Amino acid sequence: MTLTQPSTSAPERVATRRTVLMCRPDHFTVSYRINPWMHPEDPTDTSLAVRQWETLYAKYQELGFEVQLIDGIAGLPDMVYAANGGFVLDGIAFGAKFQHPERQPEGPAYMEWFADHGFAVAEPESTNEGEGDFLLVGDTIYAGTGFRSDAASHDELRRIYGREVVTLTLTDPSFYHLDTALAVLDPRGGSDSIAFLPRAFDAASLDILDERFPDAIHVDDADAAVLGLNSFSDGKNVIIASRAAAFERQLRERGFTPHGVDLSELLLGGGGVKCCTLELRR
Ligand code: ARG
């Protein structure tokens, strides 16, 4: 008798334990508008934001992640989006330098946390919004520009980490940070290690993504519209917006285990799962 593997079988996915930094949204609200998702004229519910955030925090703990916390600061409502607080790799925290004055005090607050927790801090020279725009896939840093981080910050990344840095240009104001348009599914890399929204990138960037990731998941507009791509993966478990239904199916077909969480209140600020998560790599 011969056993044949079904050709459609999904690859085995491997989870590795992640260490992340988060910020409880005790001071969350929408009081200014720096992206198209934000409507300061509409009410927000801070206690609901906290409860929803706590489901994400609990999920990470359930998955065995180490979760560190930074205290939120009154008057900095976007501090919950910890991904923007810096980019951390090889024990070096590259500090953020925010584009909008409303968020600028967050940069030093996060740098102080990094220094207090044993990271070497590299002070930023040009505008950059941390892991919102910088994503590590394998040994390469994919760096977004177009709305927030200045392309000059990509040179700083090259100097600091000595790795390949690939610039990707974003073109749709609703997908203003790289982590709103591209999700890293397998941090080790590979042809199928990311998901992205093709129409969020310029033609040159799309060519790069198609060439390097020919088997990537392309998400649909409905999933992008709930920031489905703004997700976080340990290589096997992918925490996504619970409303991203088609993306959830696509992930299952590829052998990943999706976990939906509802962060609808934080979506009012233009952020989701990944925005609330800054990976700490020693
Ligand atoms: N209101 C915040 C801003 O516009 C949301 C940040 C979302 N963060 C992210 N990593 N995409 O800056």
Short mmCIF file of C-alpha atoms and ligand atoms in Angstrom, two decimals:
data_model
loop_
_atom_site.label_atom_id
_atom_site.label_comp_id
_atom_site.label_asym_id
_atom_site.label_seq_id
_atom_site.Cartn_x
_atom_site.Cartn_y
_atom_site.Cartn_z
CA MET A 1 0.00 0.00 0.00
CA THR A 2 1.35 3.43 -0.83
CA LEU A 3 0.66 6.45 1.27
CA THR A 4 0.44 9.67 -0.66
CA GLN A 5 0.59 13.04 0.97
CA PRO A 6 -2.23 15.28 -0.17
CA SER A 7 -0.55 17.97 -2.26
CA THR A 8 -2.59 20.64 -0.50
CA SER A 9 -1.33 19.77 2.98
CA ALA A 10 -0.26 22.85 4.88
CA PRO A 11 3.27 23.03 6.23
CA GLU A 12 3.97 22.38 9.90
CA ARG A 13 4.08 25.69 11.76
CA VAL A 14 6.42 26.24 14.68
CA ALA A 15 5.67 28.56 17.59
CA THR A 16 8.51 30.32 19.38
CA ARG A 17 8.03 32.17 22.65
CA ARG A 18 7.81 35.91 22.20
CA THR A 19 8.59 38.76 24.58
CA VAL A 20 6.49 41.86 24.05
CA LEU A 21 5.89 45.29 25.55
CA MET A 22 2.36 46.63 25.97
CA CYS A 23 0.70 49.74 27.44
CA ARG A 24 -2.72 49.54 29.14
CA PRO A 25 -5.03 52.13 27.53
CA ASP A 26 -5.97 53.87 30.79
CA HIS A 27 -5.69 57.25 29.06
CA PHE A 28 -7.04 56.22 25.66
CA THR A 29 -9.41 58.49 23.78
CA VAL A 30 -9.55 60.15 20.38
CA SER A 31 -8.89 63.85 20.93
CA TYR A 32 -7.07 64.73 17.69
CA ARG A 33 -6.96 63.45 14.14
CA ILE A 34 -3.68 62.22 12.66
CA ASN A 35 -5.04 59.37 10.54
CA PRO A 36 -8.30 58.86 8.62
CA TRP A 37 -9.66 56.40 11.19
CA MET A 38 -9.77 59.02 13.95
CA HIS A 39 -12.91 61.11 14.54
CA PRO A 40 -12.46 63.26 17.65
CA GLU A 41 -16.10 64.39 17.37
CA ASP A 42 -17.27 60.82 18.12
CA PRO A 43 -17.34 59.46 21.67
CA THR A 44 -14.93 56.79 22.91
CA ASP A 45 -15.29 54.45 25.87
CA THR A 46 -12.01 54.19 27.76
CA SER A 47 -13.18 51.41 30.08
CA LEU A 48 -14.31 49.32 27.09
CA ALA A 49 -10.91 49.95 25.46
CA VAL A 50 -9.23 48.67 28.64
CA ARG A 51 -11.45 45.56 28.79
CA GLN A 52 -10.78 44.74 25.13
CA TRP A 53 -7.05 45.35 25.56
CA GLU A 54 -7.11 42.97 28.54
CA THR A 55 -8.40 40.18 26.30
CA LEU A 56 -5.31 40.64 24.12
CA TYR A 57 -3.05 40.72 27.18
CA ALA A 58 -4.68 37.51 28.49
CA LYS A 59 -4.33 35.82 25.10
CA TYR A 60 -0.60 36.54 25.01
CA GLN A 61 -0.21 35.09 28.49
CA GLU A 62 -2.25 32.04 27.54
CA LEU A 63 0.14 31.52 24.61
CA GLY A 64 3.10 31.66 27.00
CA PHE A 65 4.48 35.03 25.88
CA GLU A 66 6.43 37.19 28.29
CA VAL A 67 4.51 40.45 28.48
CA GLN A 68 6.17 43.56 29.89
CA LEU A 69 4.20 46.72 30.63
CA ILE A 70 4.97 50.41 30.35
CA ASP A 71 2.81 52.88 32.30
CA GLY A 72 0.57 55.05 30.18
CA ILE A 73 0.82 58.82 30.63
CA ALA A 74 -2.18 61.14 30.98
CA GLY A 75 -2.49 63.36 27.92
CA LEU A 76 -0.87 60.78 25.61
CA PRO A 77 -3.96 58.85 24.42
CA ASP A 78 -2.10 57.00 21.64
CA MET A 79 0.54 55.54 23.96
CA VAL A 80 -1.43 52.26 23.96
CA TYR A 81 -0.04 51.71 20.45
CA ALA A 82 3.26 50.43 21.84
CA ALA A 83 4.50 49.25 18.44
CA ASN A 84 5.30 52.88 17.68
CA GLY A 85 7.47 53.26 20.77
CA GLY A 86 10.63 51.99 19.07
CA PHE A 87 12.22 49.06 17.27
CA VAL A 88 14.11 46.52 19.35
CA LEU A 89 16.57 43.98 17.98
CA ASP A 90 19.87 42.52 19.22
CA GLY A 91 19.27 44.16 22.61
CA ILE A 92 19.36 47.61 20.99
CA ALA A 93 16.28 49.82 21.14
CA PHE A 94 16.15 52.33 18.28
CA GLY A 95 14.04 55.13 19.71
CA ALA A 96 11.04 56.62 17.96
CA LYS A 97 10.78 60.21 16.76
CA PHE A 98 7.12 60.85 16.05
CA GLN A 99 5.93 62.90 13.13
CA HIS A 100 2.96 64.58 14.84
CA PRO A 101 3.52 66.90 17.81
CA GLU A 102 0.65 65.18 19.68
CA ARG A 103 2.68 61.99 19.97
CA GLN A 104 6.21 63.38 20.26
CA PRO A 105 6.49 63.06 24.08
CA GLU A 106 5.99 59.29 23.71
CA GLY A 107 9.46 58.92 22.16
CA PRO A 108 11.47 59.86 25.29
CA ALA A 109 9.00 57.98 27.56
CA TYR A 110 9.62 54.73 25.70
CA MET A 111 13.39 55.36 25.50
CA GLU A 112 13.46 55.80 29.26
CA TRP A 113 11.67 52.46 29.68
CA PHE A 114 14.15 50.72 27.36
CA ALA A 115 17.15 52.14 29.22
CA ASP A 116 15.65 51.16 32.59
CA HIS A 117 15.11 47.61 31.37
CA GLY A 118 18.59 46.83 30.15
CA PHE A 119 18.45 47.83 26.50
CA ALA A 120 21.06 49.94 24.76
CA VAL A 121 19.21 52.93 23.34
CA ALA A 122 20.00 54.36 19.92
CA GLU A 123 18.67 57.92 19.74
CA PRO A 124 16.78 58.63 16.51
CA GLU A 125 17.88 61.40 14.16
CA SER A 126 15.07 61.40 11.64
CA THR A 127 11.34 60.81 11.96
CA ASN A 128 10.45 57.17 12.58
CA GLU A 129 7.51 55.46 14.27
CA GLY A 130 9.21 52.27 15.39
CA GLU A 131 7.78 48.85 14.73
CA GLY A 132 4.72 50.47 13.24
CA ASP A 133 6.92 50.91 10.15
CA PHE A 134 9.80 48.46 10.72
CA LEU A 135 9.18 44.71 10.53
CA LEU A 136 11.76 41.96 10.80
CA VAL A 137 11.33 38.96 8.49
CA GLY A 138 14.14 36.46 8.70
CA ASP A 139 17.28 38.58 8.80
CA THR A 140 15.88 41.46 6.80
CA ILE A 141 14.21 44.60 8.11
CA TYR A 142 11.32 45.77 5.92
CA ALA A 143 10.91 49.47 6.48
CA GLY A 144 7.86 51.51 5.53
CA THR A 145 7.75 55.12 4.41
CA GLY A 146 5.28 57.37 2.64
CA PHE A 147 3.25 58.66 5.58
CA ARG A 148 5.12 58.52 8.86
CA SER A 149 8.71 57.26 8.98
CA ASP A 150 11.20 59.22 6.88
CA ALA A 151 13.29 57.12 4.47
CA ALA A 152 16.39 58.60 6.15
CA SER A 153 15.51 56.53 9.22
CA HIS A 154 16.07 53.41 7.09
CA ASP A 155 19.74 54.40 6.80
CA GLU A 156 19.88 54.71 10.57
CA LEU A 157 18.55 51.15 10.81
CA ARG A 158 21.30 49.96 8.45
CA ARG A 159 23.96 51.63 10.52
CA ILE A 160 22.63 50.42 13.87
CA TYR A 161 21.85 46.79 13.06
CA GLY A 162 24.11 46.03 10.06
CA ARG A 163 21.31 44.09 8.36
CA GLU A 164 19.64 44.34 5.02
CA VAL A 165 16.94 47.04 5.12
CA VAL A 166 14.34 47.04 2.34
CA THR A 167 12.31 50.22 1.84
CA LEU A 168 8.61 49.79 1.07
CA THR A 169 6.48 52.79 0.10
CA LEU A 170 2.90 53.03 1.31
CA THR A 171 0.33 54.85 -0.83
CA ASP A 172 -3.08 54.64 0.90
CA PRO A 173 -3.59 57.05 3.85
CA SER A 174 -5.79 54.47 5.64
CA PHE A 175 -2.77 52.14 5.74
CA TYR A 176 -0.28 54.70 6.97
CA HIS A 177 2.02 52.40 8.94
CA LEU A 178 3.62 49.30 7.44
CA ASP A 179 2.04 47.12 10.14
CA THR A 180 -1.43 48.10 8.92
CA ALA A 181 -0.68 46.79 5.41
CA LEU A 182 1.66 43.84 6.02
CA ALA A 183 1.66 41.07 8.62
CA VAL A 184 4.63 38.87 9.49
CA LEU A 185 3.29 35.34 9.90
CA ASP A 186 6.55 33.44 10.24
CA PRO A 187 9.35 35.56 11.71
CA ARG A 188 11.91 33.06 10.32
CA GLY A 189 11.04 34.15 6.78
CA GLY A 190 10.28 32.16 3.65
CA SER A 191 8.18 32.56 0.49
CA ASP A 192 4.90 32.34 2.44
CA SER A 193 5.93 34.13 5.62
CA ILE A 194 3.85 37.30 5.22
CA ALA A 195 0.37 38.54 4.38
CA PHE A 196 -0.27 41.93 2.81
CA LEU A 197 -2.69 44.27 1.09
CA PRO A 198 -1.28 44.76 -2.44
CA ARG A 199 -3.08 48.03 -3.16
CA ALA A 200 -1.47 49.70 -0.14
CA PHE A 201 1.98 49.74 -1.84
CA ASP A 202 3.51 51.53 -4.79
CA ALA A 203 4.48 49.52 -7.88
CA ALA A 204 8.19 49.20 -7.05
CA SER A 205 7.41 47.93 -3.54
CA LEU A 206 4.87 45.45 -4.90
CA ASP A 207 7.51 44.04 -7.25
CA ILE A 208 9.81 43.49 -4.28
CA LEU A 209 7.10 41.80 -2.22
CA ASP A 210 5.95 39.57 -5.10
CA GLU A 211 9.50 38.51 -5.85
CA ARG A 212 10.49 37.77 -2.27
CA PHE A 213 7.16 36.37 -1.08
CA PRO A 214 5.54 34.61 -4.06
CA ASP A 215 3.34 32.53 -1.73
CA ALA A 216 2.20 35.37 0.53
CA ILE A 217 -1.43 35.70 1.57
CA HIS A 218 -3.19 38.64 -0.09
CA VAL A 219 -6.02 39.89 2.10
CA ASP A 220 -9.26 41.34 0.81
CA ASP A 221 -10.59 44.87 1.33
CA ALA A 222 -13.12 43.82 3.98
CA ASP A 223 -10.42 42.32 6.19
CA ALA A 224 -8.10 45.26 5.59
CA ALA A 225 -10.93 47.60 6.61
CA VAL A 226 -10.99 46.09 10.12
CA LEU A 227 -7.17 46.24 10.28
CA GLY A 228 -7.03 42.45 9.92
CA LEU A 229 -3.40 42.67 8.84
CA ASN A 230 -2.50 44.42 12.06
CA SER A 231 -1.83 41.07 13.67
CA PHE A 232 0.88 39.37 15.67
CA SER A 233 2.28 35.87 15.14
CA ASP A 234 4.61 33.57 17.07
CA GLY A 235 5.14 31.49 13.94
CA LYS A 236 2.10 29.32 14.54
CA ASN A 237 -0.48 31.25 16.54
CA VAL A 238 -1.66 34.41 14.80
CA ILE A 239 -3.64 36.90 16.87
CA ILE A 240 -5.95 38.82 14.56
CA ALA A 241 -9.00 41.07 14.59
CA SER A 242 -11.95 38.75 15.20
CA ARG A 243 -13.88 40.41 12.37
CA ALA A 244 -11.25 39.45 9.74
CA ALA A 245 -13.19 36.34 8.67
CA ALA A 246 -11.61 35.58 5.28
CA PHE A 247 -8.11 36.16 6.65
CA GLU A 248 -8.89 33.69 9.42
CA ARG A 249 -9.76 31.05 6.80
CA GLN A 250 -6.67 31.84 4.75
CA LEU A 251 -4.50 31.38 7.84
CA ARG A 252 -6.09 28.01 8.67
CA GLU A 253 -5.53 26.79 5.11
CA ARG A 254 -1.84 27.61 5.51
CA GLY A 255 -1.51 25.68 8.75
CA PHE A 256 -1.57 28.63 11.14
CA THR A 257 -3.80 28.80 14.23
CA PRO A 258 -5.68 32.12 14.21
CA HIS A 259 -6.99 33.62 17.45
CA GLY A 260 -9.52 36.44 17.06
CA VAL A 261 -9.71 39.32 19.51
CA ASP A 262 -12.08 42.28 19.35
CA LEU A 263 -10.32 45.64 19.72
CA SER A 264 -13.12 47.69 18.14
CA GLU A 265 -12.59 50.59 20.54
CA LEU A 266 -8.89 50.87 19.72
CA LEU A 267 -9.76 50.75 16.03
CA LEU A 268 -11.29 54.21 16.58
CA GLY A 269 -7.73 55.46 17.01
CA GLY A 270 -6.61 53.63 13.87
CA GLY A 271 -4.87 50.72 15.56
CA GLY A 272 -5.31 47.02 16.24
CA VAL A 273 -3.53 43.99 17.65
CA LYS A 274 -0.06 44.69 16.29
CA CYS A 275 -0.17 48.38 17.14
CA CYS A 276 -0.63 47.37 20.79
CA THR A 277 2.40 45.08 20.65
CA LEU A 278 6.11 45.92 20.55
CA GLU A 279 8.39 42.93 20.24
CA LEU A 280 11.48 42.92 22.47
CA ARG A 281 14.36 40.95 20.97
CA ARG A 282 17.48 40.57 23.10
N1 ARG B 1 -3.58 57.00 16.44
C1 ARG B 1 -2.31 56.39 16.21
C2 ARG B 1 -1.56 57.16 15.15
O1 ARG B 1 -2.16 57.55 14.19
C3 ARG B 1 -2.46 54.95 15.83
C4 ARG B 1 -1.16 54.22 15.75
C5 ARG B 1 -1.28 52.83 15.24
N2 ARG B 1 -0.07 52.13 15.39
C6 ARG B 1 0.46 51.27 14.52
N3 ARG B 1 1.50 50.58 14.85
N4 ARG B 1 -0.02 51.16 13.30
O2 ARG B 1 -0.37 57.37 15.24
#
